[in-house]
Amino acid sequence: FRIDSASGSFVLKIAHAGEAKANLELQHAVLAHLAVREPGLALQRAVAARDGATIVEVAAPSGERHWARLLSFLPGELWSEVAARNRPRAPLLESLGATLGAIDRGLAGFESPAAHRDLKWDLRRAGWIRDYLHHIQGAGRRALVERWLADFDHRVRPALEHLRQGVIYNDANDNNILVHAALRGDGTRAGGRAVAGVIDFGDLCFSNVVCEPAIAAAYATMGLPDPVAGIARLLAGYHTAWPLAAA
């Protein structure tokens, strides 16, 4: 829920009853860490309650217990809304890459046991979908997914063991990316649009760092006439902030 008050705008988030508190504590720890390591990033901040706690337990009418927290509000348009009007151009794709690169640069060396979790959205665990392939209608469509799963098992998975690892944001989908007018260093408009920040750190995990731009590319270049060129621009932006190794 968005809350507007005399002291500013905030987002009240109530977690699912089954959500582990450790996952929410991980999100707050990452946001606090990035506030110090990458102060130029526009990210939400946890707001403390009167007793100093940033995560508060509340009871639903059903009796279920939930964790609630208050975060600062970030202004901007969702990437999905901007892309619906105009296809994202090279500068905006590079801006997204640079933002994610800065996040991962800031998270380099960050450690938390909570980040080492069995998460379906960790790309390294993509094989879990194999048990659900029978839900795909049409032998041709099913064979397409089976082909890429086989490629993942035989070519990608063995290579991941040798690539850089770390805690990553892991959820740069088009409804988590905020866009605003591009600004110069003095705060004046520079023309065009740029990524203002990202929201929703609920899929944080320890994984391969290269999964970060890969996930972003899957969403940001969807529908482009030349998606490979779009991926290249996004990677160029990422590389300027947090260089990728050749492997």
mmCIF file of C-alpha atoms in Angstrom:
data_model
loop_
_atom_site.group_PDB
_atom_site.id
_atom_site.type_symbol
_atom_site.label_atom_id
_atom_site.label_comp_id
_atom_site.label_asym_id
_atom_site.label_seq_id
_atom_site.Cartn_x
_atom_site.Cartn_y
_atom_site.Cartn_z
ATOM 1 C CA PHE A 1 0.000 0.000 0.000
ATOM 2 C CA ARG A 2 1.254 3.505 -0.833
ATOM 3 C CA ILE A 3 1.008 5.914 2.082
ATOM 4 C CA ASP A 4 1.336 9.680 1.583
ATOM 5 C CA SER A 5 1.917 11.761 4.689
ATOM 6 C CA ALA A 6 3.293 15.119 5.744
ATOM 7 C CA SER A 7 6.702 13.494 6.232
ATOM 8 C CA GLY A 8 6.798 11.866 2.796
ATOM 9 C CA SER A 9 5.564 8.890 0.793
ATOM 10 C CA PHE A 10 6.044 5.290 1.855
ATOM 11 C CA VAL A 11 5.140 1.725 0.915
ATOM 12 C CA LEU A 12 3.585 -0.554 3.537
ATOM 13 C CA LYS A 13 4.362 -4.182 2.690
ATOM 14 C CA ILE A 14 2.630 -7.114 4.398
ATOM 15 C CA ALA A 15 4.341 -10.431 3.745
ATOM 16 C CA HIS A 16 2.596 -13.709 3.006
ATOM 17 C CA ALA A 17 1.985 -15.677 6.199
ATOM 18 C CA GLY A 18 4.460 -18.332 5.069
ATOM 19 C CA GLU A 19 7.315 -15.871 4.439
ATOM 20 C CA ALA A 20 10.396 -16.448 6.574
ATOM 21 C CA LYS A 21 11.530 -13.427 8.550
ATOM 22 C CA ALA A 22 15.116 -14.201 7.546
ATOM 23 C CA ASN A 23 14.252 -13.455 3.900
ATOM 24 C CA LEU A 24 12.942 -10.005 4.848
ATOM 25 C CA GLU A 25 15.962 -9.351 7.072
ATOM 26 C CA LEU A 26 18.169 -10.238 4.097
ATOM 27 C CA GLN A 27 16.417 -7.614 1.953
ATOM 28 C CA HIS A 28 16.922 -4.924 4.586
ATOM 29 C CA ALA A 29 20.558 -5.899 5.099
ATOM 30 C CA VAL A 30 21.210 -5.611 1.349
ATOM 31 C CA LEU A 31 19.478 -2.222 1.101
ATOM 32 C CA ALA A 32 21.485 -0.907 4.064
ATOM 33 C CA HIS A 33 24.711 -2.328 2.604
ATOM 34 C CA LEU A 34 24.095 -0.729 -0.798
ATOM 35 C CA ALA A 35 23.243 2.618 0.814
ATOM 36 C CA VAL A 36 26.832 2.698 2.059
ATOM 37 C CA ARG A 37 28.643 0.999 -0.828
ATOM 38 C CA GLU A 38 26.671 2.575 -3.708
ATOM 39 C CA PRO A 39 25.098 5.796 -2.374
ATOM 40 C CA GLY A 40 24.366 6.993 -5.916
ATOM 41 C CA LEU A 41 21.766 4.270 -6.453
ATOM 42 C CA ALA A 42 18.113 5.203 -5.950
ATOM 43 C CA LEU A 43 16.850 2.364 -3.752
ATOM 44 C CA GLN A 44 14.214 2.051 -1.078
ATOM 45 C CA ARG A 45 15.134 2.327 2.584
ATOM 46 C CA ALA A 46 13.570 0.517 5.521
ATOM 47 C CA VAL A 47 11.754 2.814 7.968
ATOM 48 C CA ALA A 48 11.959 1.880 11.645
ATOM 49 C CA ALA A 49 8.927 1.583 13.917
ATOM 50 C CA ARG A 50 8.756 3.479 17.211
ATOM 51 C CA ASP A 51 10.593 0.667 19.000
ATOM 52 C CA GLY A 52 13.358 0.674 16.365
ATOM 53 C CA ALA A 53 12.285 -2.548 14.633
ATOM 54 C CA THR A 54 12.065 -2.513 10.834
ATOM 55 C CA ILE A 55 9.953 -5.713 10.702
ATOM 56 C CA VAL A 56 6.818 -5.870 12.858
ATOM 57 C CA GLU A 57 4.544 -8.846 13.500
ATOM 58 C CA VAL A 58 0.804 -8.265 12.961
ATOM 59 C CA ALA A 59 -2.227 -10.544 13.200
ATOM 60 C CA ALA A 60 -4.786 -10.963 10.429
ATOM 61 C CA PRO A 61 -8.516 -11.368 11.243
ATOM 62 C CA SER A 62 -8.038 -15.092 10.518
ATOM 63 C CA GLY A 63 -5.476 -15.308 13.291
ATOM 64 C CA GLU A 64 -2.548 -15.793 10.923
ATOM 65 C CA ARG A 65 0.614 -13.903 11.811
ATOM 66 C CA HIS A 66 2.263 -11.688 9.205
ATOM 67 C CA TRP A 67 5.441 -9.653 9.008
ATOM 68 C CA ALA A 68 4.866 -5.990 8.070
ATOM 69 C CA ARG A 69 7.363 -3.278 7.181
ATOM 70 C CA LEU A 70 7.500 0.259 5.878
ATOM 71 C CA LEU A 71 9.802 1.308 3.034
ATOM 72 C CA SER A 72 10.470 4.660 1.448
ATOM 73 C CA PHE A 73 8.618 5.295 -1.833
ATOM 74 C CA LEU A 74 10.548 5.632 -5.095
ATOM 75 C CA PRO A 75 8.958 7.781 -7.830
ATOM 76 C CA GLY A 76 9.148 6.826 -11.494
ATOM 77 C CA GLU A 77 7.365 4.943 -14.253
ATOM 78 C CA LEU A 78 7.518 1.183 -14.577
ATOM 79 C CA TRP A 79 9.653 -0.086 -17.452
ATOM 80 C CA SER A 80 6.622 -2.092 -18.667
ATOM 81 C CA GLU A 81 4.586 1.110 -19.031
ATOM 82 C CA VAL A 82 7.366 2.956 -20.851
ATOM 83 C CA ALA A 83 8.036 0.001 -23.174
ATOM 84 C CA ALA A 84 4.323 -0.258 -23.990
ATOM 85 C CA ARG A 85 4.517 3.233 -25.536
ATOM 86 C CA ASN A 86 7.982 3.070 -27.100
ATOM 87 C CA ARG A 87 10.498 0.305 -27.584
ATOM 88 C CA PRO A 88 13.468 0.826 -25.231
ATOM 89 C CA ARG A 89 16.395 2.392 -27.087
ATOM 90 C CA ALA A 90 20.118 1.807 -26.646
ATOM 91 C CA PRO A 91 20.715 4.542 -23.992
ATOM 92 C CA LEU A 92 17.884 3.227 -21.812
ATOM 93 C CA LEU A 93 19.109 -0.364 -22.161
ATOM 94 C CA GLU A 94 22.617 0.749 -21.240
ATOM 95 C CA SER A 95 21.231 2.670 -18.255
ATOM 96 C CA LEU A 96 19.527 -0.493 -17.016
ATOM 97 C CA GLY A 97 22.719 -2.485 -17.425
ATOM 98 C CA ALA A 98 24.746 0.154 -15.577
ATOM 99 C CA THR A 99 22.268 0.230 -12.688
ATOM 100 C CA LEU A 100 22.394 -3.550 -12.270
ATOM 101 C CA GLY A 101 26.165 -3.521 -12.601
ATOM 102 C CA ALA A 102 26.376 -0.949 -9.811
ATOM 103 C CA ILE A 103 24.136 -3.100 -7.601
ATOM 104 C CA ASP A 104 26.310 -6.177 -8.137
ATOM 105 C CA ARG A 105 29.474 -4.141 -7.687
ATOM 106 C CA GLY A 106 28.106 -2.948 -4.367
ATOM 107 C CA LEU A 107 27.172 -6.486 -3.348
ATOM 108 C CA ALA A 108 30.604 -7.924 -4.145
ATOM 109 C CA GLY A 109 31.800 -9.608 -0.977
ATOM 110 C CA PHE A 110 28.413 -9.309 0.771
ATOM 111 C CA GLU A 111 27.622 -12.510 2.644
ATOM 112 C CA SER A 112 24.522 -13.803 4.396
ATOM 113 C CA PRO A 113 23.440 -17.399 5.127
ATOM 114 C CA ALA A 114 19.891 -16.402 4.130
ATOM 115 C CA ALA A 115 21.054 -15.774 0.549
ATOM 116 C CA HIS A 116 22.065 -19.422 0.132
ATOM 117 C CA ARG A 117 18.559 -20.765 -0.378
ATOM 118 C CA ASP A 118 16.677 -23.165 -2.588
ATOM 119 C CA LEU A 119 14.905 -20.646 -4.841
ATOM 120 C CA LYS A 120 13.142 -21.622 -8.042
ATOM 121 C CA TRP A 121 14.074 -18.289 -9.620
ATOM 122 C CA ASP A 122 17.781 -18.989 -9.245
ATOM 123 C CA LEU A 123 18.668 -19.660 -12.894
ATOM 124 C CA ARG A 124 21.135 -22.341 -11.842
ATOM 125 C CA ARG A 125 18.148 -24.422 -10.715
ATOM 126 C CA ALA A 126 16.240 -24.151 -14.009
ATOM 127 C CA GLY A 127 15.920 -27.922 -14.270
ATOM 128 C CA TRP A 128 13.004 -27.975 -11.799
ATOM 129 C CA ILE A 129 10.592 -27.129 -14.618
ATOM 130 C CA ARG A 130 11.202 -30.542 -16.205
ATOM 131 C CA ASP A 131 8.551 -32.107 -13.942
ATOM 132 C CA TYR A 132 5.965 -29.707 -15.360
ATOM 133 C CA LEU A 133 6.580 -30.079 -19.088
ATOM 134 C CA HIS A 134 3.465 -32.239 -19.508
ATOM 135 C CA HIS A 135 1.400 -29.083 -18.932
ATOM 136 C CA ILE A 136 2.698 -27.574 -22.195
ATOM 137 C CA GLN A 137 0.170 -28.247 -24.930
ATOM 138 C CA GLY A 138 1.480 -29.263 -28.349
ATOM 139 C CA ALA A 139 4.371 -31.619 -29.001
ATOM 140 C CA GLY A 140 6.289 -28.974 -30.967
ATOM 141 C CA ARG A 141 6.166 -26.379 -28.204
ATOM 142 C CA ARG A 142 7.072 -28.982 -25.610
ATOM 143 C CA ALA A 143 10.008 -30.185 -27.713
ATOM 144 C CA LEU A 144 11.310 -26.603 -27.899
ATOM 145 C CA VAL A 145 11.518 -26.382 -24.112
ATOM 146 C CA GLU A 146 13.003 -29.877 -23.871
ATOM 147 C CA ARG A 147 15.703 -28.858 -26.354
ATOM 148 C CA TRP A 148 16.797 -25.880 -24.269
ATOM 149 C CA LEU A 149 16.656 -27.835 -21.034
ATOM 150 C CA ALA A 150 18.996 -30.417 -22.577
ATOM 151 C CA ASP A 151 21.313 -27.600 -23.685
ATOM 152 C CA PHE A 152 21.248 -26.203 -20.150
ATOM 153 C CA ASP A 153 22.155 -29.581 -18.637
ATOM 154 C CA HIS A 154 24.945 -30.442 -21.069
ATOM 155 C CA ARG A 155 26.520 -27.068 -21.844
ATOM 156 C CA VAL A 156 25.466 -24.389 -19.396
ATOM 157 C CA ARG A 157 25.314 -26.090 -16.009
ATOM 158 C CA PRO A 158 28.929 -27.426 -16.140
ATOM 159 C CA ALA A 159 30.196 -23.967 -17.146
ATOM 160 C CA LEU A 160 28.454 -22.184 -14.257
ATOM 161 C CA GLU A 161 30.711 -23.871 -11.717
ATOM 162 C CA HIS A 162 33.682 -21.899 -13.080
ATOM 163 C CA LEU A 163 32.008 -18.473 -13.296
ATOM 164 C CA ARG A 164 31.977 -15.670 -10.716
ATOM 165 C CA GLN A 165 29.414 -16.059 -7.957
ATOM 166 C CA GLY A 166 27.875 -13.738 -5.417
ATOM 167 C CA VAL A 167 24.651 -12.322 -4.011
ATOM 168 C CA ILE A 168 22.578 -10.754 -6.793
ATOM 169 C CA TYR A 169 19.320 -8.786 -7.036
ATOM 170 C CA ASN A 170 17.956 -11.487 -9.364
ATOM 171 C CA ASP A 171 14.640 -9.897 -10.381
ATOM 172 C CA ALA A 172 15.087 -7.163 -12.994
ATOM 173 C CA ASN A 173 11.742 -7.792 -14.650
ATOM 174 C CA ASP A 174 9.861 -5.021 -16.405
ATOM 175 C CA ASN A 175 7.541 -4.355 -13.449
ATOM 176 C CA ASN A 176 10.415 -3.896 -10.988
ATOM 177 C CA ILE A 177 12.395 -1.294 -12.945
ATOM 178 C CA LEU A 178 11.638 2.422 -12.497
ATOM 179 C CA VAL A 179 12.334 4.915 -15.289
ATOM 180 C CA HIS A 180 12.455 8.719 -15.239
ATOM 181 C CA ALA A 181 13.731 11.590 -17.379
ATOM 182 C CA ALA A 182 17.509 11.430 -17.822
ATOM 183 C CA LEU A 183 19.322 14.093 -15.790
ATOM 184 C CA ARG A 184 22.715 15.766 -16.057
ATOM 185 C CA GLY A 185 25.101 16.039 -13.134
ATOM 186 C CA ASP A 186 23.620 19.438 -12.213
ATOM 187 C CA GLY A 187 20.098 17.987 -12.053
ATOM 188 C CA THR A 188 18.820 19.457 -15.331
ATOM 189 C CA ARG A 189 17.064 17.311 -17.892
ATOM 190 C CA ALA A 190 19.388 15.790 -20.463
ATOM 191 C CA GLY A 191 16.681 14.486 -22.802
ATOM 192 C CA GLY A 192 15.599 10.887 -23.146
ATOM 193 C CA ARG A 193 14.964 8.513 -20.265
ATOM 194 C CA ALA A 194 17.107 6.593 -17.797
ATOM 195 C CA VAL A 195 16.611 3.956 -15.124
ATOM 196 C CA ALA A 196 15.790 5.613 -11.805
ATOM 197 C CA GLY A 197 16.070 2.515 -9.635
ATOM 198 C CA VAL A 198 14.655 -0.937 -8.932
ATOM 199 C CA ILE A 199 12.153 -2.263 -6.396
ATOM 200 C CA ASP A 200 11.295 -5.633 -4.824
ATOM 201 C CA PHE A 201 14.370 -7.431 -3.484
ATOM 202 C CA GLY A 202 12.385 -10.553 -2.633
ATOM 203 C CA ASP A 203 14.293 -12.841 -5.021
ATOM 204 C CA LEU A 204 17.774 -12.052 -3.713
ATOM 205 C CA CYS A 205 20.022 -15.096 -3.750
ATOM 206 C CA PHE A 206 23.597 -16.306 -4.025
ATOM 207 C CA SER A 207 24.075 -17.322 -7.659
ATOM 208 C CA ASN A 208 26.241 -16.703 -10.702
ATOM 209 C CA VAL A 209 26.705 -12.979 -11.229
ATOM 210 C CA VAL A 210 26.094 -13.261 -14.980
ATOM 211 C CA CYS A 211 22.518 -14.349 -14.205
ATOM 212 C CA GLU A 212 21.792 -10.724 -13.268
ATOM 213 C CA PRO A 213 22.065 -9.201 -16.772
ATOM 214 C CA ALA A 214 20.682 -12.412 -18.301
ATOM 215 C CA ILE A 215 17.396 -12.061 -16.411
ATOM 216 C CA ALA A 216 17.179 -8.368 -17.259
ATOM 217 C CA ALA A 217 17.822 -9.066 -20.939
ATOM 218 C CA ALA A 218 15.069 -11.679 -21.088
ATOM 219 C CA TYR A 219 12.516 -9.019 -20.138
ATOM 220 C CA ALA A 220 13.970 -5.763 -21.475
ATOM 221 C CA THR A 221 14.622 -6.979 -25.020
ATOM 222 C CA MET A 222 11.331 -8.836 -25.457
ATOM 223 C CA GLY A 223 9.574 -7.623 -28.591
ATOM 224 C CA LEU A 224 12.567 -5.749 -29.999
ATOM 225 C CA PRO A 225 13.121 -6.163 -33.762
ATOM 226 C CA ASP A 226 16.773 -7.045 -33.009
ATOM 227 C CA PRO A 227 16.888 -8.521 -29.485
ATOM 228 C CA VAL A 228 20.551 -9.545 -29.813
ATOM 229 C CA ALA A 229 21.542 -5.927 -30.442
ATOM 230 C CA GLY A 230 19.443 -4.931 -27.410
ATOM 231 C CA ILE A 231 21.186 -7.530 -25.239
ATOM 232 C CA ALA A 232 24.542 -6.180 -26.418
ATOM 233 C CA ARG A 233 23.619 -2.630 -25.343
ATOM 234 C CA LEU A 234 22.389 -3.812 -21.935
ATOM 235 C CA LEU A 235 25.597 -5.811 -21.425
ATOM 236 C CA ALA A 236 27.686 -2.823 -22.492
ATOM 237 C CA GLY A 237 26.099 -0.754 -19.737
ATOM 238 C CA TYR A 238 26.584 -3.519 -17.181
ATOM 239 C CA HIS A 239 30.199 -3.999 -18.219
ATOM 240 C CA THR A 240 31.037 -0.327 -17.633
ATOM 241 C CA ALA A 241 29.922 -0.639 -14.010
ATOM 242 C CA TRP A 242 30.961 -4.200 -13.203
ATOM 243 C CA PRO A 243 33.090 -5.803 -15.956
ATOM 244 C CA LEU A 244 32.199 -9.316 -17.052
ATOM 245 C CA ALA A 245 35.001 -11.815 -17.608
ATOM 246 C CA ALA A 246 35.367 -13.338 -21.076
ATOM 247 C CA ALA A 247 34.125 -16.715 -19.842
#
